[in-house]
Protein backbone atom coordinates (compact mmCIF):
# COMPACT_ATOMS: atom_id res chain seq x y z
CA MET A 1 120.34 176.43 146.28
CA HIS A 2 120.61 178.29 142.98
CA ARG A 3 123.94 179.24 141.49
CA ALA A 4 124.13 182.07 138.98
CA ASN A 5 125.78 181.16 135.71
CA THR A 6 128.56 183.65 136.38
CA GLU A 7 129.46 181.81 139.59
CA SER A 8 129.09 178.22 138.54
CA PRO A 9 131.64 176.46 136.34
CA SER A 10 130.69 175.58 132.80
CA ILE A 11 130.09 171.85 132.55
CA LEU A 12 129.98 169.63 129.47
CA ILE A 13 128.51 166.14 129.76
CA ILE A 14 129.05 163.69 126.90
CA GLY A 15 126.15 161.26 126.56
CA THR A 16 122.49 161.13 127.55
CA GLY A 17 122.12 157.62 128.86
CA PHE A 18 121.39 156.90 132.51
CA GLY A 19 124.77 158.30 133.52
CA GLY A 20 124.56 161.62 131.72
CA LEU A 21 120.91 162.29 132.55
CA GLY A 22 121.25 161.37 136.21
CA MET A 23 124.38 163.50 136.60
CA ALA A 24 122.65 166.47 134.99
CA ILE A 25 119.65 166.10 137.29
CA GLN A 26 121.85 166.06 140.38
CA LEU A 27 123.86 169.03 139.12
CA LYS A 28 120.69 171.04 138.60
CA LYS A 29 119.42 170.06 142.04
CA ALA A 30 122.70 171.32 143.50
CA GLY A 31 122.26 174.64 141.71
CA TYR A 32 124.62 174.18 138.77
CA GLN A 33 122.78 175.59 135.77
CA ASN A 34 125.63 176.27 133.34
CA LEU A 35 125.74 172.83 131.79
CA ILE A 36 125.34 171.25 128.36
CA LEU A 37 124.75 167.62 127.47
CA LEU A 38 126.17 166.54 124.13
CA GLU A 39 124.33 163.71 122.39
CA LYS A 40 125.51 162.22 119.10
CA ALA A 41 122.04 160.91 118.21
CA ASN A 42 118.72 162.71 117.87
CA ARG A 43 117.20 161.19 121.00
CA VAL A 44 118.26 160.44 124.57
CA GLY A 45 118.58 156.93 125.93
CA GLY A 46 122.03 155.54 125.19
CA THR A 47 121.99 151.78 124.92
CA TRP A 48 118.22 151.74 125.48
CA ARG A 49 117.76 153.96 122.45
CA ASP A 50 120.14 151.95 120.28
CA ASN A 51 119.10 148.40 121.14
CA THR A 52 115.62 148.00 119.71
CA TYR A 53 115.86 144.36 118.66
CA PRO A 54 112.81 142.11 119.26
CA GLY A 55 112.52 141.07 122.88
CA ALA A 56 114.93 143.72 124.22
CA ALA A 57 114.59 143.93 128.00
CA CYS A 58 116.60 144.43 131.17
CA ASP A 59 118.07 141.68 133.33
CA VAL A 60 117.92 143.82 136.48
CA GLN A 61 114.59 144.24 138.25
CA SER A 62 112.65 147.33 137.14
CA HIS A 63 112.41 148.99 140.54
CA PHE A 64 116.18 148.83 140.94
CA TYR A 65 116.97 149.76 137.36
CA SER A 66 115.70 153.28 137.92
CA TYR A 67 116.93 156.26 139.90
CA SER A 68 116.39 156.12 143.66
CA PHE A 69 115.34 159.78 143.53
CA GLU A 70 112.75 159.21 140.78
CA PRO A 71 110.74 156.05 141.51
CA LYS A 72 108.39 154.70 138.85
CA HIS A 73 105.38 152.95 140.34
CA ASP A 74 103.67 151.59 137.23
CA TRP A 75 106.29 149.26 135.79
CA SER A 76 104.41 146.69 133.72
CA ARG A 77 106.74 143.80 134.62
CA LYS A 78 109.31 142.78 137.20
CA PHE A 79 111.97 143.23 134.51
CA GLY A 80 111.49 146.30 132.34
CA LEU A 81 111.14 146.19 128.57
CA GLN A 82 113.27 148.39 126.30
CA HIS A 83 110.50 150.79 125.29
CA GLU A 84 109.40 151.21 128.91
CA ILE A 85 112.92 151.99 130.14
CA LEU A 86 113.42 154.48 127.31
CA GLY A 87 110.08 156.08 128.17
CA TYR A 88 111.18 156.42 131.79
CA MET A 89 114.35 158.20 130.72
CA GLU A 90 112.42 160.60 128.51
CA HIS A 91 110.08 161.26 131.43
CA CYS A 92 113.09 162.26 133.55
CA VAL A 93 114.25 164.66 130.84
CA GLU A 94 110.87 166.38 130.82
CA LYS A 95 110.33 166.45 134.60
CA TYR A 96 113.73 167.91 135.40
CA GLY A 97 113.88 170.33 132.50
CA LEU A 98 116.90 168.82 130.84
CA GLY A 99 115.72 169.50 127.30
CA GLU A 100 117.07 173.06 127.33
CA HIS A 101 120.53 171.70 128.19
CA ILE A 102 120.74 168.95 125.54
CA ARG A 103 122.34 169.41 122.14
CA PHE A 104 121.37 166.57 119.83
CA ASN A 105 123.30 165.44 116.74
CA SER A 106 126.45 166.67 118.46
CA GLU A 107 129.03 163.91 118.28
CA VAL A 108 132.35 164.57 119.98
CA SER A 109 135.51 163.79 118.01
CA ASP A 110 138.12 164.93 120.52
CA ALA A 111 138.68 166.79 123.76
CA SER A 112 141.91 168.46 124.87
CA PHE A 113 142.88 170.15 128.13
CA ASP A 114 144.28 173.68 127.89
CA GLN A 115 146.49 174.04 130.98
CA ARG A 116 147.08 177.73 130.27
CA LEU A 117 143.44 178.38 131.10
CA ASN A 118 142.46 175.17 132.93
CA ARG A 119 139.73 174.59 130.39
CA TRP A 120 138.63 171.70 128.20
CA ASN A 121 138.27 172.32 124.47
CA VAL A 122 135.76 169.85 123.05
CA THR A 123 135.57 169.49 119.28
CA LEU A 124 132.49 168.12 117.56
CA THR A 125 132.60 166.12 114.34
CA ASN A 126 131.22 169.16 112.51
CA GLY A 127 134.27 171.16 113.56
CA GLU A 128 132.59 173.27 116.24
CA VAL A 129 134.65 173.78 119.40
CA LEU A 130 133.09 174.17 122.85
CA THR A 131 134.97 175.22 125.97
CA SER A 132 134.23 174.18 129.53
CA HIS A 133 135.74 174.16 132.99
CA ILE A 134 134.45 170.66 133.76
CA LEU A 135 134.23 167.65 131.42
CA ILE A 136 132.07 164.68 132.43
CA THR A 137 132.03 161.62 130.20
CA ALA A 138 128.94 159.41 130.30
CA THR A 139 129.40 157.39 127.13
CA GLY A 140 128.87 154.04 128.83
CA GLN A 141 130.57 150.74 128.10
CA LEU A 142 128.02 149.28 125.70
CA ASN A 143 127.84 151.92 123.00
CA GLN A 144 130.32 150.74 120.33
CA PRO A 145 129.10 147.55 118.57
CA ALA A 146 131.82 144.98 118.02
CA TRP A 147 131.98 143.68 114.45
CA PRO A 148 133.68 140.30 114.18
CA LYS A 149 136.87 139.89 112.20
CA ILE A 150 135.58 137.31 109.73
CA GLU A 151 136.83 137.08 106.17
CA GLY A 152 134.23 137.97 103.57
CA LEU A 153 131.83 140.05 105.64
CA ASN A 154 131.77 142.67 102.89
CA ARG A 155 131.07 140.19 100.13
CA PHE A 156 127.75 138.96 101.52
CA ARG A 157 124.95 139.93 99.10
CA GLY A 158 122.07 139.49 101.52
CA ARG A 159 121.12 141.76 104.42
CA ILE A 160 123.61 142.04 107.27
CA PHE A 161 123.34 144.10 110.44
CA HIS A 162 124.39 144.19 114.10
CA SER A 163 121.79 143.46 116.77
CA ALA A 164 122.51 146.88 118.33
CA ARG A 165 121.58 148.52 115.01
CA TRP A 166 118.54 146.42 114.18
CA ASP A 167 117.17 146.81 110.66
CA HIS A 168 113.43 147.15 111.23
CA ASP A 169 112.82 147.70 107.52
CA TYR A 170 113.89 144.15 106.74
CA ASP A 171 111.18 141.51 106.99
CA ILE A 172 112.71 138.23 108.19
CA THR A 173 109.49 136.28 107.79
CA GLY A 174 110.16 133.03 105.94
CA LYS A 175 113.84 133.88 105.45
CA LYS A 176 116.95 131.78 106.03
CA VAL A 177 118.75 133.66 108.80
CA ALA A 178 122.21 133.22 110.30
CA VAL A 179 122.87 134.60 113.79
CA ILE A 180 126.51 134.91 114.86
CA GLY A 181 126.86 134.96 118.64
CA THR A 182 124.94 133.65 121.63
CA GLY A 183 125.39 136.42 124.20
CA ALA A 184 122.97 138.63 126.10
CA SER A 185 121.33 140.13 122.99
CA ALA A 186 120.89 136.84 121.12
CA ILE A 187 119.34 135.29 124.24
CA GLN A 188 116.52 137.83 123.88
CA PHE A 189 115.94 138.17 120.15
CA VAL A 190 116.54 134.60 118.94
CA PRO A 191 113.36 133.27 120.61
CA GLU A 192 111.40 136.09 118.96
CA ILE A 193 112.67 135.67 115.40
CA ALA A 194 112.75 131.87 115.55
CA LYS A 195 108.96 132.00 115.36
CA GLN A 196 109.11 133.86 112.03
CA VAL A 197 112.06 132.60 110.04
CA ARG A 198 112.21 129.57 107.77
CA THR A 199 115.53 128.39 109.21
CA LEU A 200 117.86 129.86 111.79
CA ASN A 201 121.49 128.83 111.89
CA LEU A 202 122.85 129.92 115.25
CA PHE A 203 126.66 130.09 115.29
CA GLN A 204 127.95 129.57 118.80
CA ARG A 205 131.58 130.03 119.81
CA ASN A 206 130.97 129.47 123.52
CA ALA A 207 127.77 128.35 125.20
CA ALA A 208 126.26 130.63 127.83
CA TRP A 209 125.05 129.73 131.27
CA VAL A 210 121.34 130.58 131.21
CA LEU A 211 119.11 130.64 134.28
CA PRO A 212 115.31 131.00 134.45
CA LYS A 213 114.14 134.61 134.58
CA PRO A 214 111.86 135.30 137.57
CA ASP A 215 109.73 137.65 135.50
CA ARG A 216 106.01 138.28 135.35
CA PRO A 217 103.62 141.21 134.86
CA PHE A 218 102.81 143.31 137.90
CA ARG A 219 99.20 143.07 138.97
CA PRO A 220 97.16 146.30 139.17
CA TRP A 221 96.90 146.06 142.95
CA GLU A 222 100.69 145.79 143.20
CA GLN A 223 101.14 148.93 141.12
CA TRP A 224 98.54 150.63 143.34
CA LEU A 225 100.51 149.70 146.44
CA PHE A 226 103.73 151.03 144.96
CA SER A 227 102.03 154.31 144.16
CA LYS A 228 100.00 154.81 147.33
CA LEU A 229 102.43 153.41 149.89
CA PRO A 230 105.89 154.87 149.17
CA VAL A 231 107.28 152.95 152.12
CA TRP A 232 106.34 149.69 150.36
CA ASP A 233 108.01 150.86 147.15
CA ARG A 234 111.18 151.66 149.11
CA LEU A 235 111.07 148.36 150.98
CA TYR A 236 110.61 146.41 147.75
CA ARG A 237 113.61 148.18 146.24
CA TYR A 238 115.61 147.53 149.41
CA LEU A 239 114.81 143.81 149.28
CA ILE A 240 115.87 143.61 145.64
CA TYR A 241 119.16 145.28 146.48
CA TRP A 242 120.11 142.88 149.23
CA LYS A 243 118.98 139.82 147.30
CA ASN A 244 121.20 140.85 144.39
CA GLU A 245 124.05 142.02 146.61
CA SER A 246 124.31 138.68 148.36
CA ARG A 247 125.58 137.15 145.12
CA ALA A 248 128.78 139.23 145.19
CA LEU A 249 130.43 136.72 147.51
CA ALA A 250 129.88 133.93 145.00
CA PHE A 251 131.52 135.91 142.20
CA THR A 252 134.48 137.22 144.16
CA ARG A 253 135.39 134.80 146.95
CA PHE A 254 133.30 131.62 147.13
CA LYS A 255 133.04 130.37 143.56
CA GLY A 256 131.66 127.05 144.76
CA LEU A 257 128.39 128.75 145.64
CA LEU A 258 127.78 129.30 141.93
CA GLU A 259 127.59 125.54 141.32
CA THR A 260 124.03 125.64 142.65
CA PHE A 261 123.14 127.92 139.75
CA ALA A 262 125.00 125.68 137.31
CA ARG A 263 122.91 122.71 138.40
CA GLN A 264 119.78 124.79 137.96
CA ALA A 265 120.82 125.77 134.42
CA ARG A 266 121.61 122.17 133.47
CA LYS A 267 118.30 120.97 134.87
CA GLU A 268 116.38 123.62 132.93
CA ALA A 269 118.18 122.74 129.69
CA GLN A 270 117.52 119.03 130.16
CA LYS A 271 113.85 119.75 130.72
CA ARG A 272 113.44 122.00 127.68
CA ILE A 273 115.73 120.48 125.04
CA THR A 274 114.87 117.06 123.63
CA ASP A 275 117.65 116.82 121.02
CA PRO A 276 120.65 115.16 122.74
CA GLU A 277 123.15 116.79 120.35
CA LYS A 278 121.76 120.28 120.96
CA LEU A 279 121.73 119.62 124.69
CA ARG A 280 125.37 118.60 124.62
CA LYS A 281 126.37 121.76 122.74
CA ILE A 282 124.32 124.21 124.79
CA ILE A 283 125.86 123.37 128.19
CA PRO A 284 129.07 125.38 128.83
CA ASP A 285 132.34 123.72 129.78
CA TYR A 286 133.71 126.65 131.81
CA GLN A 287 133.14 127.87 135.37
CA ILE A 288 129.74 129.49 135.69
CA GLY A 289 130.12 133.25 136.21
CA CYS A 290 133.40 133.53 134.32
CA LYS A 291 131.35 135.02 131.51
CA ARG A 292 128.14 136.94 132.03
CA ILE A 293 125.34 134.76 133.42
CA LEU A 294 122.16 135.23 131.39
CA ILE A 295 118.51 134.86 132.34
CA SER A 296 115.71 133.74 130.03
CA ASN A 297 112.59 131.59 130.07
CA ASP A 298 112.37 131.02 126.31
CA TRP A 299 116.00 130.47 125.23
CA TYR A 300 116.05 126.69 125.66
CA PRO A 301 112.58 126.19 124.09
CA ALA A 302 113.77 128.27 121.11
CA ILE A 303 116.91 126.16 120.70
CA ASN A 304 114.71 123.06 120.76
CA GLN A 305 112.71 124.20 117.71
CA SER A 306 113.22 122.07 114.62
CA ASN A 307 114.00 125.08 112.39
CA VAL A 308 116.84 126.21 114.68
CA ASN A 309 120.27 124.68 114.02
CA LEU A 310 123.00 125.11 116.62
CA VAL A 311 126.38 125.33 114.86
CA THR A 312 129.53 125.09 116.99
CA GLU A 313 132.03 124.60 114.17
CA ALA A 314 134.22 127.70 113.78
CA ILE A 315 133.36 130.10 110.97
CA ARG A 316 135.96 130.11 108.18
CA GLU A 317 134.49 132.86 106.01
CA ILE A 318 131.37 134.58 104.75
CA ALA A 319 130.31 133.71 101.21
CA THR A 320 128.08 135.81 98.97
CA ASP A 321 125.09 133.74 100.00
CA GLY A 322 125.85 132.32 103.41
CA VAL A 323 128.38 131.20 105.99
CA ILE A 324 131.14 128.65 105.48
CA THR A 325 132.46 126.83 108.55
CA ALA A 326 135.91 125.34 109.11
CA ASP A 327 134.68 121.90 108.06
CA GLY A 328 133.85 123.33 104.62
CA LYS A 329 130.09 123.19 105.10
CA HIS A 330 128.06 125.93 103.46
CA HIS A 331 125.15 127.36 105.47
CA PRO A 332 122.85 129.34 103.14
CA ALA A 333 121.51 132.65 104.46
CA ASP A 334 119.31 135.47 103.23
CA ALA A 335 120.35 137.59 106.20
CA ILE A 336 123.12 137.61 108.79
CA ILE A 337 122.55 139.14 112.23
CA LEU A 338 125.67 139.89 114.25
CA ALA A 339 125.07 139.36 117.97
CA THR A 340 128.73 139.92 118.73
CA GLY A 341 128.46 142.38 121.58
CA PHE A 342 130.34 145.60 122.21
CA ARG A 343 133.86 146.94 122.54
CA ALA A 344 133.30 147.28 126.28
CA SER A 345 136.93 147.68 127.34
CA GLU A 346 137.57 150.53 124.84
CA PHE A 347 136.41 153.28 127.17
CA LEU A 348 135.53 156.62 125.53
CA SER A 349 136.20 155.19 122.06
CA PRO A 350 136.33 156.66 119.45
CA ILE A 351 136.88 160.05 121.13
CA THR A 352 140.48 161.28 121.29
CA ILE A 353 141.25 162.65 124.77
CA THR A 354 144.36 164.75 125.37
CA GLY A 355 145.35 165.85 128.88
CA ARG A 356 148.14 167.87 130.44
CA ASN A 357 151.41 168.17 128.56
CA GLY A 358 149.83 166.68 125.45
CA ARG A 359 149.33 163.29 127.07
CA ASN A 360 146.97 161.06 125.10
CA LEU A 361 144.54 158.89 127.05
CA ASN A 362 145.18 155.89 124.80
CA GLU A 363 148.88 156.16 125.58
CA ALA A 364 148.17 156.53 129.29
CA TRP A 365 146.08 153.36 129.06
CA LYS A 366 148.45 151.33 126.91
CA ASP A 367 148.69 148.72 129.70
CA GLY A 368 144.94 148.77 130.36
CA ALA A 369 142.34 151.35 131.34
CA VAL A 370 142.59 152.59 134.91
CA ALA A 371 140.91 155.40 136.84
CA PHE A 372 140.88 156.41 140.49
CA LYS A 373 137.62 155.06 141.90
CA GLY A 374 136.71 154.51 138.25
CA ILE A 375 136.13 158.26 137.92
CA THR A 376 139.30 160.37 137.57
CA VAL A 377 142.52 159.77 135.60
CA SER A 378 145.88 161.24 136.52
CA GLY A 379 147.03 163.81 133.98
CA PHE A 380 143.48 164.68 132.91
CA PRO A 381 142.35 167.39 135.35
CA ASN A 382 138.69 168.26 135.85
CA MET A 383 137.61 165.25 133.79
CA PHE A 384 135.21 162.87 135.50
CA MET A 385 134.14 159.53 134.08
CA LEU A 386 130.83 157.86 134.81
CA TYR A 387 130.78 154.05 134.47
CA GLY A 388 134.53 154.11 134.05
CA PRO A 389 137.09 151.30 134.42
CA ASN A 390 136.29 148.57 136.95
CA THR A 391 132.86 149.87 137.93
CA ASN A 392 130.76 147.33 136.05
CA LEU A 393 128.75 144.75 137.99
CA ALA A 394 127.79 141.13 137.48
CA HIS A 395 125.40 140.93 140.42
CA ASN A 396 123.52 144.19 140.85
CA SER A 397 122.32 147.40 139.18
CA ILE A 398 124.81 149.74 137.54
CA LEU A 399 122.50 152.62 138.48
CA TYR A 400 123.49 152.15 142.11
CA MET A 401 127.13 152.60 141.10
CA LEU A 402 126.25 155.62 138.98
CA GLU A 403 124.47 157.31 141.85
CA SER A 404 127.58 156.80 143.99
CA GLN A 405 129.59 158.49 141.24
CA PHE A 406 127.12 161.39 141.03
CA ARG A 407 127.73 162.11 144.72
CA TYR A 408 131.48 161.92 144.32
CA VAL A 409 131.56 164.27 141.32
CA LEU A 410 129.38 166.79 143.14
CA ASP A 411 131.74 166.66 146.11
CA CYS A 412 134.65 167.30 143.75
CA LEU A 413 132.90 170.38 142.40
CA LYS A 414 132.36 171.62 145.95
CA ALA A 415 136.08 171.18 146.55
CA LEU A 416 136.85 173.16 143.39
CA ASP A 417 134.58 175.97 144.62
CA LYS A 418 137.24 176.69 147.21
CA TYR A 419 139.89 177.15 144.52
CA PRO A 420 138.38 179.43 141.83
CA GLY A 421 139.93 178.78 138.44
CA ALA A 422 141.87 175.74 139.63
CA ALA A 423 141.82 172.25 138.16
CA MET A 424 141.99 169.09 140.27
CA ASP A 425 144.23 166.27 139.09
CA VAL A 426 144.31 162.95 140.90
CA ARG A 427 147.77 162.03 142.16
CA GLU A 428 149.32 159.22 140.16
CA ASP A 429 150.44 157.30 143.24
CA ARG A 430 146.88 157.32 144.64
CA GLN A 431 145.53 156.10 141.31
CA GLU A 432 148.15 153.34 141.15
CA ARG A 433 147.42 152.25 144.72
CA PHE A 434 143.69 152.08 143.98
CA SER A 435 144.33 150.06 140.81
CA GLN A 436 146.50 147.59 142.72
CA VAL A 437 143.75 147.04 145.28
CA VAL A 438 141.18 146.46 142.53
CA GLN A 439 143.36 144.04 140.60
CA ALA A 440 144.25 142.17 143.80
CA GLY A 441 140.54 141.87 144.51
CA LEU A 442 139.97 140.36 141.08
CA LYS A 443 142.58 137.67 141.69
CA GLY A 444 140.86 134.47 142.68
CA SER A 445 137.47 135.73 141.55
CA VAL A 446 135.30 133.76 139.16
CA TRP A 447 136.47 136.07 136.34
CA ASP A 448 140.01 134.84 136.95
CA THR A 449 139.27 131.20 136.11
CA GLY A 450 140.64 131.23 132.58
CA CYS A 451 137.82 131.86 130.13
CA THR A 452 137.78 134.75 127.66
CA SER A 453 135.05 137.34 128.02
CA TRP A 454 134.24 140.96 127.31
CA TYR A 455 135.37 141.72 130.85
CA LEU A 456 138.98 141.34 129.66
CA ASP A 457 140.89 143.70 127.39
CA GLU A 458 143.22 142.60 124.60
CA ASN A 459 145.98 142.02 127.16
CA GLY A 460 143.80 139.77 129.29
CA LYS A 461 143.41 142.38 132.05
CA ASN A 462 140.03 142.79 133.69
CA THR A 463 139.41 146.52 133.29
CA VAL A 464 135.64 146.25 133.55
CA ASN A 465 134.36 144.66 136.77
CA TRP A 466 134.20 145.89 140.34
CA PRO A 467 135.57 143.12 142.61
CA GLY A 468 133.28 143.45 145.60
CA PHE A 469 130.13 144.79 147.16
CA THR A 470 128.44 147.90 145.84
CA PHE A 471 128.06 149.29 149.35
CA THR A 472 131.83 149.27 149.78
CA TYR A 473 132.10 151.29 146.58
CA ARG A 474 129.49 153.72 147.84
CA PHE A 475 131.35 154.09 151.12
CA SER A 476 134.62 154.79 149.30
CA THR A 477 132.99 157.48 147.14
CA ARG A 478 130.85 159.16 149.81
CA HIS A 479 133.28 162.11 150.03
CA VAL A 480 136.30 163.31 148.11
CA ASP A 481 139.57 163.32 150.01
CA THR A 482 141.34 166.38 148.65
CA ALA A 483 144.68 164.82 149.66
CA ASP A 484 144.18 162.45 146.71
CA TYR A 485 144.41 165.41 144.32
CA ARG A 486 146.65 168.25 143.25
CA PHE A 487 144.91 171.56 142.70
CA LEU A 488 146.54 173.29 139.72
CA ASN A 489 146.41 176.97 138.92
CA PRO A 490 146.29 178.07 135.27
CA ALA A 491 149.78 177.81 133.72
CA ASN A 492 149.78 181.43 132.56
């Protein structure tokens, strides 16, 4: 079906990661042509464009970390590498003709809803204002690097950068390097740079549970099968889904099942690390799964290298030429790499969003981010979030969740077709009821066992994770129930 521009609503999408691109593809397939994607950078890709550190790769299997409607048959490995995933996304842009809809170097500073006209006014950082009927945010949760609050960061005279903004012009060969953080990024790049640096001081606040990564290159005959027998490609994807999905029970209801994985991690560490002191420090003391479980085959061997020092003493300050820990010890460094993650719970930051009656989104979320089905927020009509609050996963592919959201947003637009010029605003009581169900589901989960993680906001509320199966989320978003919404006519 093709919709003429005069009939279809104008749609602005913020972001060109997997969420923004996939939504645009589905909109075009449904006949919506009057759409623009706003991208702050000069290239698509989101987190896969930004994170170019050595060893960057995905921890979800390649065939399930891609759109169901656009299979890729020639993945080089079971778990895709950064450049390959980015290439796949750029392929999707070209195949579906998204280039004509994308405006690069167009960073959004704020968006405000005009209830007189039922339109969104979106202001770019250059001062330009764009107007649209529909606003879709696809900024993701891992787009704002978190810089640690450590005294003296600005006084360091060497090179300092965040892992999500890797400085490829700096040659670390033979250098004394300090890495702050041992999360998902460090797990991947530390083994790579440990081979090159003179010394590597790895500052660890909390150890991570690390399991072996079942990764290997695909053989040519396997790629041939994927390409020539679509049914095999679909079956392989289906098997991955159910294997991953089965782990949801361990995270949400039967935490004891995770102890099997803890034993596996301990066994792997004991096999790979010969230094008793390093081994003692590298094994976590919290419930496995409370923080993100990581997968790697070269993390423990890297820690075992003689030029890698594992430092668990708290950092007191940064000196001009290194790091000083709480015990007063000075750790010299030519470069400091911050592997301190992202501000994941600060959804839509740093964009200022203003809804009906001048209501600011930050104010609406003062007690924690919340959205109905993770997509719509009461008081902010015709705004749809992709990868919004409580839609993150610890056991499966976020792309499955995104595709559920694509369907729901499209169904909302179909509902709006019946009310020309109207804006749909989720009822506050329905949003509150949904939030209560989500938070009740998180009670007793592995994320509720007392550790601190990026799943929790500054108030200790889990605003990030979905507390159940992905198929239950898909079922709940298969259609929009218009009774959940108020349809508002323009105020004038």
